[in-house]
PDB file of C-alpha atoms in Angstrom:
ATOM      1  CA  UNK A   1      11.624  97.095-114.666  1.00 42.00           C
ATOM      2  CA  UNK A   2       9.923 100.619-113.876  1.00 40.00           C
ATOM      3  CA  UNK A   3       8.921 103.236-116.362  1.00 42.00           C
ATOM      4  CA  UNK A   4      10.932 106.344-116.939  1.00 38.00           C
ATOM      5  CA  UNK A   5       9.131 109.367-115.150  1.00 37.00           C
ATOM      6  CA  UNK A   6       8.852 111.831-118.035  1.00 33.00           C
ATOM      7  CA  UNK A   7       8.562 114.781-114.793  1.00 31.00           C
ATOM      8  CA  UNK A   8      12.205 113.869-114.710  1.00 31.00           C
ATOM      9  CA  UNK A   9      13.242 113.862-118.795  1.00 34.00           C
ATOM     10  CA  UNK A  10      15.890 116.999-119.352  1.00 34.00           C
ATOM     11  CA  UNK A  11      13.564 117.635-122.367  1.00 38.00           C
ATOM     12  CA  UNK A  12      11.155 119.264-119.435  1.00 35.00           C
ATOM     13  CA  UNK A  13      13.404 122.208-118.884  1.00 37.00           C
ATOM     14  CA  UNK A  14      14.572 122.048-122.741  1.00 43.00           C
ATOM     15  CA  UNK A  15      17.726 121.740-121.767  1.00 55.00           C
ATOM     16  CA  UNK A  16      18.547 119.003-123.537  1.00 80.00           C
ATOM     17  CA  UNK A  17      16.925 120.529-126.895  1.00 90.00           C
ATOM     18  CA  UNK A  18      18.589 123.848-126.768  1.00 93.00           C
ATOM     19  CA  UNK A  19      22.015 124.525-125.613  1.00 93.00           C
ATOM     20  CA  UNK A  20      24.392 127.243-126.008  1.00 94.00           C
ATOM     21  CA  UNK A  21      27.075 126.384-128.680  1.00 94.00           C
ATOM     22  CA  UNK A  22      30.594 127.053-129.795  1.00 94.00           C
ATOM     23  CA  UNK A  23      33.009 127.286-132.204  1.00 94.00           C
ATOM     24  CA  UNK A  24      35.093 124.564-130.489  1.00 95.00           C
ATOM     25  CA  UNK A  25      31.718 122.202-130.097  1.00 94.00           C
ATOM     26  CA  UNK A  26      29.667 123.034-133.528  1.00 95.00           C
ATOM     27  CA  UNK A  27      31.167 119.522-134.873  1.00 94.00           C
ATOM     28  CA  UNK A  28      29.753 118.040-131.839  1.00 93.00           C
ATOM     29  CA  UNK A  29      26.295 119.867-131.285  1.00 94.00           C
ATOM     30  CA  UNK A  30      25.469 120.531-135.169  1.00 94.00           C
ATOM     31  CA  UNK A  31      27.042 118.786-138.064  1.00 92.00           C
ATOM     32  CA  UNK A  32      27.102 115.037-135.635  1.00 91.00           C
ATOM     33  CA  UNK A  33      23.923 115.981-134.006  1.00 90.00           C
ATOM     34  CA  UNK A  34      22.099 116.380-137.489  1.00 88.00           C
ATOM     35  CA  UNK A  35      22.867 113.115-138.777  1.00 87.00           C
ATOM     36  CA  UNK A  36      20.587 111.996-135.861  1.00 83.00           C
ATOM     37  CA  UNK A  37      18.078 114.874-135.990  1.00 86.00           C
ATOM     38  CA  UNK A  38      17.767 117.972-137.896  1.00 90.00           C
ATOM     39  CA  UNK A  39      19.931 120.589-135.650  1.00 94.00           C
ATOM     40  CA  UNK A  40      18.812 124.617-136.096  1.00 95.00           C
ATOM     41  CA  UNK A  41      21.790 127.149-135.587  1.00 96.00           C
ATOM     42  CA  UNK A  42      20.666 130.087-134.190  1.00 96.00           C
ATOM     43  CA  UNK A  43      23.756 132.925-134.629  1.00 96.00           C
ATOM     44  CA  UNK A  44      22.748 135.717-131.991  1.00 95.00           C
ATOM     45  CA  UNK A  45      24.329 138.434-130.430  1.00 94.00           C
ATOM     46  CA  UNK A  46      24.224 140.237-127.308  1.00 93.00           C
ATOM     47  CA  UNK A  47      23.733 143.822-128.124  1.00 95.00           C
ATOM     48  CA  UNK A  48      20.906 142.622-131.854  1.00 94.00           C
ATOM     49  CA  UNK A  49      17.129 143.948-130.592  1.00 92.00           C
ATOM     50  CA  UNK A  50      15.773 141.471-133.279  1.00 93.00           C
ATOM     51  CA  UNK A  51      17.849 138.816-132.142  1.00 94.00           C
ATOM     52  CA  UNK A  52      15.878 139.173-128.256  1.00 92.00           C
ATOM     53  CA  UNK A  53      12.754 138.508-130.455  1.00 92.00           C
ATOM     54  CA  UNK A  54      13.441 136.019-132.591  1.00 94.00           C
ATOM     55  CA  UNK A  55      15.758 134.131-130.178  1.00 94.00           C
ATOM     56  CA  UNK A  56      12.525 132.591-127.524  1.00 94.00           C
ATOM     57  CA  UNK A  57      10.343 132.509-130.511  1.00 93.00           C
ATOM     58  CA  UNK A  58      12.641 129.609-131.978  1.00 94.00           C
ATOM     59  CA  UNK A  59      13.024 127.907-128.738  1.00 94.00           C
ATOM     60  CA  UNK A  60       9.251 127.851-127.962  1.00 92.00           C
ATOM     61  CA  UNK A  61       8.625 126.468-131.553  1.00 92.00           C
ATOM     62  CA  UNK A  62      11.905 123.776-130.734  1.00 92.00           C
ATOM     63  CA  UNK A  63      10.342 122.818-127.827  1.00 90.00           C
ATOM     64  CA  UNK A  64       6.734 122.544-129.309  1.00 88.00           C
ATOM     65  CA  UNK A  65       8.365 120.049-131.938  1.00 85.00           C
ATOM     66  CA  UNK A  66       8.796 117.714-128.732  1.00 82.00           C
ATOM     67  CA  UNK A  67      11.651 116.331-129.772  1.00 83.00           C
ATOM     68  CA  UNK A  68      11.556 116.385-134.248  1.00 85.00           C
ATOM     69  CA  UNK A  69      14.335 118.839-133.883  1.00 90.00           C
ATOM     70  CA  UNK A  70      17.049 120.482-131.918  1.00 93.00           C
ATOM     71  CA  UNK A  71      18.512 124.469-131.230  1.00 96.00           C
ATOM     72  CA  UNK A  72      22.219 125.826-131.053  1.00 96.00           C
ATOM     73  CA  UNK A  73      22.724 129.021-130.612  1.00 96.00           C
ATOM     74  CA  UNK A  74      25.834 130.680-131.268  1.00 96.00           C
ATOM     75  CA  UNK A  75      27.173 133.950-130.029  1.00 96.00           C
ATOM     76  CA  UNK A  76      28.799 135.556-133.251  1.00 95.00           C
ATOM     77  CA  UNK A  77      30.914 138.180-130.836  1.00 94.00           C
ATOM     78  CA  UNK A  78      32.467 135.141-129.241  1.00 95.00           C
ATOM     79  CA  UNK A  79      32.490 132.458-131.685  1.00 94.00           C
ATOM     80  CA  UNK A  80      33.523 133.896-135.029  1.00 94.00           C
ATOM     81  CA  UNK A  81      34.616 130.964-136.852  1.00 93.00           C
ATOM     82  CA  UNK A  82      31.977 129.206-138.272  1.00 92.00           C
ATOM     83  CA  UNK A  83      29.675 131.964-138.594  1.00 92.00           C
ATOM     84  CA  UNK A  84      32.445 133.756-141.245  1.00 91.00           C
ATOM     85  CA  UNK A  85      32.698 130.291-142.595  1.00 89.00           C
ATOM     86  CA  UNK A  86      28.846 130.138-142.969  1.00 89.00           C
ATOM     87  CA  UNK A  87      29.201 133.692-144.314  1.00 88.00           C
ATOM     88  CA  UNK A  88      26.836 135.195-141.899  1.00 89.00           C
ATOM     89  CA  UNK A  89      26.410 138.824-142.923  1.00 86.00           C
ATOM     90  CA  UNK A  90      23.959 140.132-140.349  1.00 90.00           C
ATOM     91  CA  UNK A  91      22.196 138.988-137.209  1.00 93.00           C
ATOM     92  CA  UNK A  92      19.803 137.115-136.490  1.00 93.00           C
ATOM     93  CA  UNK A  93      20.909 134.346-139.129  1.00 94.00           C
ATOM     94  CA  UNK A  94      19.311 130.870-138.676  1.00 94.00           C
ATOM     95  CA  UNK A  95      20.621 127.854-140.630  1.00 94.00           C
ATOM     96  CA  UNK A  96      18.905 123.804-140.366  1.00 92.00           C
ATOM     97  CA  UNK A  97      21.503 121.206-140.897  1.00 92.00           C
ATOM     98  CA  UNK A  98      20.602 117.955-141.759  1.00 88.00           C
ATOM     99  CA  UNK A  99      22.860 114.926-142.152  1.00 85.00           C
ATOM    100  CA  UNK A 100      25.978 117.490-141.400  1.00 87.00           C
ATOM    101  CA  UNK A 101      24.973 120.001-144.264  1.00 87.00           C
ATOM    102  CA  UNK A 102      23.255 123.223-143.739  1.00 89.00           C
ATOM    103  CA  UNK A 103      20.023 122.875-145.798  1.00 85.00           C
ATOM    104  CA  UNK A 104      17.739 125.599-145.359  1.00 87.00           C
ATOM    105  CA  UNK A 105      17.883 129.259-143.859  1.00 89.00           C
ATOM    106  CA  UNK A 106      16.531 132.776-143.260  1.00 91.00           C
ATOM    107  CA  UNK A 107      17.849 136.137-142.296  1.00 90.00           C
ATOM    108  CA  UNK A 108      16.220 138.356-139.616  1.00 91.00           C
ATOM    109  CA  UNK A 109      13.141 138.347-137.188  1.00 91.00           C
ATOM    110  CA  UNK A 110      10.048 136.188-138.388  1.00 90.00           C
ATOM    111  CA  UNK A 111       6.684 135.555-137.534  1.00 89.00           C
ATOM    112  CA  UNK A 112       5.781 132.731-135.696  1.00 87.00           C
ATOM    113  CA  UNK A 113       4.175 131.255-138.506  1.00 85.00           C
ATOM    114  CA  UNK A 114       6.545 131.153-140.394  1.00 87.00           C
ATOM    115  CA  UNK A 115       9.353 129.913-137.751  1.00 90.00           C
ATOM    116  CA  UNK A 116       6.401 126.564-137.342  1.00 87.00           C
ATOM    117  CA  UNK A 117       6.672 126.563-141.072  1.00 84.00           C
ATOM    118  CA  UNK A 118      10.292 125.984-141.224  1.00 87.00           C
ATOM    119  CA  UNK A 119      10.145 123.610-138.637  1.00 88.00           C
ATOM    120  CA  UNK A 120       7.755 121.469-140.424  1.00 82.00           C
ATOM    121  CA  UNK A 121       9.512 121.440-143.421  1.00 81.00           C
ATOM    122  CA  UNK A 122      12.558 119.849-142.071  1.00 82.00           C
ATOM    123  CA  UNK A 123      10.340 117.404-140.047  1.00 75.00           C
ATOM    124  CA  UNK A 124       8.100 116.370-142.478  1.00 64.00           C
ATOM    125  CA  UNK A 125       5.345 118.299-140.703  1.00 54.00           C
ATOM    126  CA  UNK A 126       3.003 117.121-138.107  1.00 44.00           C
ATOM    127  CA  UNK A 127       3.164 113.607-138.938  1.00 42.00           C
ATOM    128  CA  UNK A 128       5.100 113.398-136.119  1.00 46.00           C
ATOM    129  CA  UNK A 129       8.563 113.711-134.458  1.00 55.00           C
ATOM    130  CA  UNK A 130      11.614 112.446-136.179  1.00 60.00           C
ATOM    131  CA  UNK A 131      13.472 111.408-133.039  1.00 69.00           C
ATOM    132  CA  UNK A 132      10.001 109.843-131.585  1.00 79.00           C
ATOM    133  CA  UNK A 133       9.254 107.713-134.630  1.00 81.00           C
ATOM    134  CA  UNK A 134      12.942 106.368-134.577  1.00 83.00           C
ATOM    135  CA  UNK A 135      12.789 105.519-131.029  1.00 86.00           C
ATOM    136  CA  UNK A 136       9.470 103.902-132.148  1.00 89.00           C
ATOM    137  CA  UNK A 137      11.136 102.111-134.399  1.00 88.00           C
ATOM    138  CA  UNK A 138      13.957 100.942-132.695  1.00 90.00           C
ATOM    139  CA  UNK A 139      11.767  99.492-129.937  1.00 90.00           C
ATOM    140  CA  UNK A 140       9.880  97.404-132.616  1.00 89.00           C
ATOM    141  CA  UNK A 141      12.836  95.972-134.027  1.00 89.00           C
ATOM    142  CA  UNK A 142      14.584  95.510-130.432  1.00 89.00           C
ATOM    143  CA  UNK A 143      11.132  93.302-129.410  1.00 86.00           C
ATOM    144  CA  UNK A 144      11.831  91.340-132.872  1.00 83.00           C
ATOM    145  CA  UNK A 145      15.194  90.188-131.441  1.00 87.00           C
ATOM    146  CA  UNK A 146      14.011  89.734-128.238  1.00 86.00           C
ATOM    147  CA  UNK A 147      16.325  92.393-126.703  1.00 90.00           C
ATOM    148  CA  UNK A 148      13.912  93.387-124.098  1.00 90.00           C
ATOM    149  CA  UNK A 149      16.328  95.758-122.276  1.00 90.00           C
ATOM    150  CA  UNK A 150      16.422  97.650-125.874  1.00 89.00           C
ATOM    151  CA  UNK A 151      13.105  98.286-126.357  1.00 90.00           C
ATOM    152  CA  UNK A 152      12.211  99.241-122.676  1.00 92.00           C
ATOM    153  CA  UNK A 153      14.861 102.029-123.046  1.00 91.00           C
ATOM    154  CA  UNK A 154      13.328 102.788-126.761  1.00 90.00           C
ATOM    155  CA  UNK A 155       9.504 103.125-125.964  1.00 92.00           C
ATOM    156  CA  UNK A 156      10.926 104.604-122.228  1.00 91.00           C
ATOM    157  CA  UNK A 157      12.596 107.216-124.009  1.00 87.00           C
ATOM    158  CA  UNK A 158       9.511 108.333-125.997  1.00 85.00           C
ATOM    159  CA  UNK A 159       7.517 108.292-123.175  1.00 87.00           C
ATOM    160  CA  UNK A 160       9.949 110.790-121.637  1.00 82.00           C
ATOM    161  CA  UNK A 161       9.404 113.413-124.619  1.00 77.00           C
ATOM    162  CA  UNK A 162       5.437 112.302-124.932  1.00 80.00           C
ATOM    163  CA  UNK A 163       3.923 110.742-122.277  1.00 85.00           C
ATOM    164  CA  UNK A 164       1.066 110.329-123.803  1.00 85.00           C
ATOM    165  CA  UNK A 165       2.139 108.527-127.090  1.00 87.00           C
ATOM    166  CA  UNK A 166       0.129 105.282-127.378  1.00 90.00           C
ATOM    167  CA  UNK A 167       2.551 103.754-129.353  1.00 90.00           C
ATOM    168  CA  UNK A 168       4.788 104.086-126.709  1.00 92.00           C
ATOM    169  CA  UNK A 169       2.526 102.802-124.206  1.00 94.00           C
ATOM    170  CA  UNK A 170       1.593 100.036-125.885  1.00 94.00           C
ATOM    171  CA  UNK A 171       5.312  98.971-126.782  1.00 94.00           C
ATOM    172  CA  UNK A 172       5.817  99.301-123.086  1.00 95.00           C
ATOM    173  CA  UNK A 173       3.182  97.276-122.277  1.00 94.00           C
ATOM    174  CA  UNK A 174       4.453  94.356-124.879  1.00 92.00           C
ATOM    175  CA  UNK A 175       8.032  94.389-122.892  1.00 93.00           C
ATOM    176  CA  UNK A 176       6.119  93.394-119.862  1.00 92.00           C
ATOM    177  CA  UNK A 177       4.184  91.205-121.605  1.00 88.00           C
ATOM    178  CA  UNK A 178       7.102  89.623-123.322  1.00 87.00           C
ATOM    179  CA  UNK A 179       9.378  89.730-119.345  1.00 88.00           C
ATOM    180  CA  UNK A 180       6.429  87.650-118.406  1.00 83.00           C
ATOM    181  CA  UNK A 181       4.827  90.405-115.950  1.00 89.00           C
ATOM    182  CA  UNK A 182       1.013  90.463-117.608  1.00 88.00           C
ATOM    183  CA  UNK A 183       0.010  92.912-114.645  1.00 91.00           C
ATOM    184  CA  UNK A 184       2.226  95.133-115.049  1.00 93.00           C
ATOM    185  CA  UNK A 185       1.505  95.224-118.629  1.00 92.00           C
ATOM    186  CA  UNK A 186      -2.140  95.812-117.354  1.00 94.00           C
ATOM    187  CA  UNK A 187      -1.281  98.871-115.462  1.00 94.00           C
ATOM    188  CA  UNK A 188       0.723  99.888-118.301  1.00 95.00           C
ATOM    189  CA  UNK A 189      -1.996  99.919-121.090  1.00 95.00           C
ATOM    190  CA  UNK A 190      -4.329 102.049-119.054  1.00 94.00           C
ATOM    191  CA  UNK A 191      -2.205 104.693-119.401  1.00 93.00           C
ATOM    192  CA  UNK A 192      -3.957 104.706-122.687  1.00 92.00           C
ATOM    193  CA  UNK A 193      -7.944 106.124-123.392  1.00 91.00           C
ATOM    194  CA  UNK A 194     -10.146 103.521-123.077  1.00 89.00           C
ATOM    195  CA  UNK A 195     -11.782 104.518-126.045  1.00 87.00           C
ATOM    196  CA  UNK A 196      -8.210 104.510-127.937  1.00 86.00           C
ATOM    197  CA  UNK A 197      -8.579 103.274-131.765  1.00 83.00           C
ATOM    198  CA  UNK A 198      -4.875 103.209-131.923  1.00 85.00           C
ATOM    199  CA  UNK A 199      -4.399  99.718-133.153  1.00 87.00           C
ATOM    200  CA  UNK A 200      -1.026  98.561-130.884  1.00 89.00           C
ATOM    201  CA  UNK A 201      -2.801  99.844-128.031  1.00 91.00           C
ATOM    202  CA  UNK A 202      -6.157  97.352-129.180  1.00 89.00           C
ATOM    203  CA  UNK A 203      -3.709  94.573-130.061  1.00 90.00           C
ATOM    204  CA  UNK A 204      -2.041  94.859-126.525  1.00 92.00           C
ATOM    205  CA  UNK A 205      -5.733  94.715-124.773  1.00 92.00           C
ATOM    206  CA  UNK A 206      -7.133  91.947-126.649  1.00 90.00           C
ATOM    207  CA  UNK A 207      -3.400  89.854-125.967  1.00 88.00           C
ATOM    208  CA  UNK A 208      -4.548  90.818-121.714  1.00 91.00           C
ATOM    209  CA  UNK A 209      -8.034  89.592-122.473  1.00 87.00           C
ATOM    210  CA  UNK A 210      -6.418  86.211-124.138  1.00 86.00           C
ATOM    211  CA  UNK A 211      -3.956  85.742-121.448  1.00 80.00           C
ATOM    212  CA  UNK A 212      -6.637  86.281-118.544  1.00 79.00           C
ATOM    213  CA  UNK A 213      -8.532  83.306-119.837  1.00 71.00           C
ATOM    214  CA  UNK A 214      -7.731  80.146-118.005  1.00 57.00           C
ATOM    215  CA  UNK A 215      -8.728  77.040-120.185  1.00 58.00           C
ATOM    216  CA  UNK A 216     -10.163  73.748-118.113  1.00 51.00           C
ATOM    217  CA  UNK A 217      -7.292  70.748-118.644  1.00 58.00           C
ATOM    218  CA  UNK A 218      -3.819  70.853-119.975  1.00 73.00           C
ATOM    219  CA  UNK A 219      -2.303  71.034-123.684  1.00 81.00           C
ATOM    220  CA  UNK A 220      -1.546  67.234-123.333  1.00 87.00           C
ATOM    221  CA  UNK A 221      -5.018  66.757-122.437  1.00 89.00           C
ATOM    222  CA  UNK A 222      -6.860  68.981-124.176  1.00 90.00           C
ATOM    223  CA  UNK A 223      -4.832  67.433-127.445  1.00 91.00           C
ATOM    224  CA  UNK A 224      -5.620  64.004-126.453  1.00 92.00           C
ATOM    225  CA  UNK A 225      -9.280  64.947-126.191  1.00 93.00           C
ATOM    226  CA  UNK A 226      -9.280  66.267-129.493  1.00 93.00           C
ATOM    227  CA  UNK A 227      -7.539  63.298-131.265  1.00 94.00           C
ATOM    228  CA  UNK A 228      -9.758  61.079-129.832  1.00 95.00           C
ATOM    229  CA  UNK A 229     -13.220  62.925-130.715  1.00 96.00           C
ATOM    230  CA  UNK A 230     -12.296  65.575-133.622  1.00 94.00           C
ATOM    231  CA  UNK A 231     -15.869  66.656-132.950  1.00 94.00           C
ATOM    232  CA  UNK A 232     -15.557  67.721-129.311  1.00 95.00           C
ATOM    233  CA  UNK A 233     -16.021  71.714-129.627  1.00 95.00           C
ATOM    234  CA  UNK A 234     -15.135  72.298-126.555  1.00 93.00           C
ATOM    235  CA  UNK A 235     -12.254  70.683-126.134  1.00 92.00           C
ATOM    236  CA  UNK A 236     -10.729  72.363-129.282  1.00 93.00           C
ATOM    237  CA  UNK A 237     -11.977  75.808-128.156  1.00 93.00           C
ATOM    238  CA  UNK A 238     -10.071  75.289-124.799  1.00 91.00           C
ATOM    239  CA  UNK A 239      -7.094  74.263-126.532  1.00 92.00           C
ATOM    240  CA  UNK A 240      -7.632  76.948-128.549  1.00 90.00           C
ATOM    241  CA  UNK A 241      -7.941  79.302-125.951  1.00 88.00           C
ATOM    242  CA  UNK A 242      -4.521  78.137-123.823  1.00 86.00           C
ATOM    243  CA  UNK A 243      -2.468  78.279-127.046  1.00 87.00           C
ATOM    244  CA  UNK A 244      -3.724  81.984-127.682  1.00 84.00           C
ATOM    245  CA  UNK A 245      -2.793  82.777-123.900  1.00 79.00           C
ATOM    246  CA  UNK A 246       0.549  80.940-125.179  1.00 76.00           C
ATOM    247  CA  UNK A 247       0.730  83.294-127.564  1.00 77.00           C
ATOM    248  CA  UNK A 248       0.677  80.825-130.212  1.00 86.00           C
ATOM    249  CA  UNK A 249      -1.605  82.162-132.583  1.00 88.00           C
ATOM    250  CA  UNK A 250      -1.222  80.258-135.451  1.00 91.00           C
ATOM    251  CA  UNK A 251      -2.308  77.111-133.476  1.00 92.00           C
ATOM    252  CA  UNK A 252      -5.285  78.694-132.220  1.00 91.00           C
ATOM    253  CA  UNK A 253      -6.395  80.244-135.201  1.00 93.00           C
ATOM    254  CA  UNK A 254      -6.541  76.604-137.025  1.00 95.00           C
ATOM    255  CA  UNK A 255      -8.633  74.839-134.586  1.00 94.00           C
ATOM    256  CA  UNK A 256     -11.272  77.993-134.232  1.00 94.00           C
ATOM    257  CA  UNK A 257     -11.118  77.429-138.063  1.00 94.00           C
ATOM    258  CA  UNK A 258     -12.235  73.927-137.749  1.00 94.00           C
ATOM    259  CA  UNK A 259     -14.921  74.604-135.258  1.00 95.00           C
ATOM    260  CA  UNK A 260     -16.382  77.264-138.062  1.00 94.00           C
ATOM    261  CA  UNK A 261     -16.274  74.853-140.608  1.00 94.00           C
ATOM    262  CA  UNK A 262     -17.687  71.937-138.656  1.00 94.00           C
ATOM    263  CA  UNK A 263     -20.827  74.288-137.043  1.00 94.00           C
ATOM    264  CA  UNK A 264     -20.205  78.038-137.416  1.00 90.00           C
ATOM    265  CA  UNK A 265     -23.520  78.476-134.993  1.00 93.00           C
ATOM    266  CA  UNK A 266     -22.028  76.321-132.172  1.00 95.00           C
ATOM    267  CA  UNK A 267     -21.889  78.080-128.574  1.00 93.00           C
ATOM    268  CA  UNK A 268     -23.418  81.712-130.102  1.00 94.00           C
ATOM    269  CA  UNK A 269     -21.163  81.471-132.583  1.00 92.00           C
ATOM    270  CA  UNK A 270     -18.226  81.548-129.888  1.00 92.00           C
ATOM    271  CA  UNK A 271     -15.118  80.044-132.167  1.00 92.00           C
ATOM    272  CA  UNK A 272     -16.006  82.904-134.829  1.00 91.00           C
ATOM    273  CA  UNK A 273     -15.906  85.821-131.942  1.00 91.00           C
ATOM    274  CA  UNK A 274     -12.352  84.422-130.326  1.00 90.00           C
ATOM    275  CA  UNK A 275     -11.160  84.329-134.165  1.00 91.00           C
ATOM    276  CA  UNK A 276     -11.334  88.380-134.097  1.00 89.00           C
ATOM    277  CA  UNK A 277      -9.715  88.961-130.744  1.00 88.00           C
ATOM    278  CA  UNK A 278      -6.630  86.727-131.837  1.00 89.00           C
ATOM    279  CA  UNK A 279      -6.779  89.093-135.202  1.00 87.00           C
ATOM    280  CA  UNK A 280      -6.735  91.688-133.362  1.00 83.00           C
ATOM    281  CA  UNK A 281      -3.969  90.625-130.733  1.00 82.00           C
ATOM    282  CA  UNK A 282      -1.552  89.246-133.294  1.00 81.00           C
ATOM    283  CA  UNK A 283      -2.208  92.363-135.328  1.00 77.00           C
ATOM    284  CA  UNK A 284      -4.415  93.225-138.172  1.00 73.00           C
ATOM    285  CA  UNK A 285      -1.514  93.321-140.776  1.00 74.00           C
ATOM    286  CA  UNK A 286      -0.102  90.463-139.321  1.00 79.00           C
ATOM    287  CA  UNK A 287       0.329  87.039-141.641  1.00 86.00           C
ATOM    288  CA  UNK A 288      -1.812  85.205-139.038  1.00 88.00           C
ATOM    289  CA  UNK A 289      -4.395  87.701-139.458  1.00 87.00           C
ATOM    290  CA  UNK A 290      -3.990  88.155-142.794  1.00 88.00           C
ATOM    291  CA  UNK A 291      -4.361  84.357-143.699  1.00 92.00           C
ATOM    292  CA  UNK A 292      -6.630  83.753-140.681  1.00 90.00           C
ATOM    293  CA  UNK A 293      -9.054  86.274-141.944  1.00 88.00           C
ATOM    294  CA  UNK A 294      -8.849  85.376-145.802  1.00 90.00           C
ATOM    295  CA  UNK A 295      -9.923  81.399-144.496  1.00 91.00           C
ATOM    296  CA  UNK A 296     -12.799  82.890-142.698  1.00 90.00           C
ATOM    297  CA  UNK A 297     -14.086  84.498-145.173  1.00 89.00           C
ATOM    298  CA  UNK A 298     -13.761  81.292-147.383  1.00 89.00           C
ATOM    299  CA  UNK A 299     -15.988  79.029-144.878  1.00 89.00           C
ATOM    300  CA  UNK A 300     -18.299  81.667-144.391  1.00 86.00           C
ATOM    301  CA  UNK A 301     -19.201  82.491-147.676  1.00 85.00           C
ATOM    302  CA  UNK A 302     -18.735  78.988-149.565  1.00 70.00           C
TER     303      UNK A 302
END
């Protein structure tokens, strides 16, 4: 499985967020396209001076948007019909569709302030793109199922229009993860700063850093160890430690527990320390994290 080169996305050229439309594809390129995205007509004309200004002013700010929205633009002389229907009186007319309606609008040459204004306002502004946080989206719900095929193309996709999303990167680097290809994963997450604070991006570093670990003796072992001497540390630490590389955080989290509660000072306080890594890999909002975190607090401050 190989990443997408985002040198080689269609959104590098724009061509694939502006196109020239026409009255035979507007129910194609606007009205179905903006139940995806929002879609901005641009009606144009050969012979309009304010049309030649306003026309690359609205594709630079398209193509700034990365993605939150896409451009038609329609020649009125050649493609009358929906621009009568529309009731476009003069040129340069822009309309924004959104789920098949026309929703906003504006007559005439702008400044670029307000053209990023408009923009904005039918992508919620710069929280982000609306296409990218679908993808986003998608991906998550595709690793959920376990459709790893769904989310490679999902977090690929984003990393086409922003190859520096960390999101992205880090969703990425949970497919390989998940295909059972840790270094590829590896390579994958230092796409990402190294000082990131994005929290997937932490999650998917501290699941490497679990996983790297190899624990002395196996589960059947390590078990047996601890059934027979509930007091040997170490032995629940390193079972601790292979069921976190198992990705079985739950498991872990209980016998670290148990170590903290039996001697919370025992090897430099090592049980408490691998507690917040697994937090962190299984995800701070997680319900293992959530509960893990809540216990803690409970030994520690009984």
């Amino acid at each position: 499985m190989t990443l997408i080169d985002p040198t080689l996305s269609p959104n590098r050229s724009g061509d694939d967020l502006i196109k020239e439309g026409t009255d035979a594809s507007f129910m194609t390129d606007v009205v179905e396209a903006s139940k995806v995205q929002p879609v901005i007509v641009d009606f144009w004309a050969t012979w309009c001076g304010p049309c030649r200004t306003l026309g690359p002013a609205l594709e630079k700010a398209v193509r700034a948007a990365k993605g939150a929205v896409k451009m038609v633009k329609i020649d009125v002389d050649a493609n009358p019909a929906y621009a009568g229907q529309l009731r476009v009186q003069s040129i340069p007319t822009v309309y924004a569709f959104i789920n098949g309606q026309p929703v906003d609008g504006f007559q005439g040459a702008i400044p670029d302030s307000q053209i990023k204004a408009f923009i904005d306002k039918l992508t919620g502004g710069a929280g982000g793109s609306t296409e990218t946080a679908q993808l986003l989206e998608l991906g998550e719900e595709s690793l959920g199922l376990n459709d790893i095929g769904g989310a490679a193309q999902a977090f690929a996709h984003v990393l086409s229009i922003e190859p520096e999303n960390e999101k992205a990167i880090a969703g990425m680097a949970r497919v390989y993860l998940a295909n059972g290809d840790p270094e590829q994963a590896l390579q994958t997450i230092a796409m990402a700063p190294q000082d990131s604070k994005e929290p997937a991006v932490q999650s998917v570093r501290a699941q490497l850093a679990l996983a790297a670990k190899t624990p002395t003796g196996a589960f059947t072992e390590l078990e047996a160890r601890v059934a027979a001497d509930p007091n040997d540390h170490q032995a629940r630490f390193d079972l601790a430690e292979a069921q976190s590389a198992a990705g079985d955080f739950k498991g872990a989290v209980d016998h670290l527990l148990a170590i903290v509660q039996a001697d919370r000072e025992w090897n430099d306080q090592a049980a408490r320390k691998q507690l917040l890594t697994i937090f962190e890999a299984a995800g701070l909002s997680s319900d293992v994290s959530k509960d893990g975190r809540r216990r803690l607090s409970s030994i520690l401050f009984s």
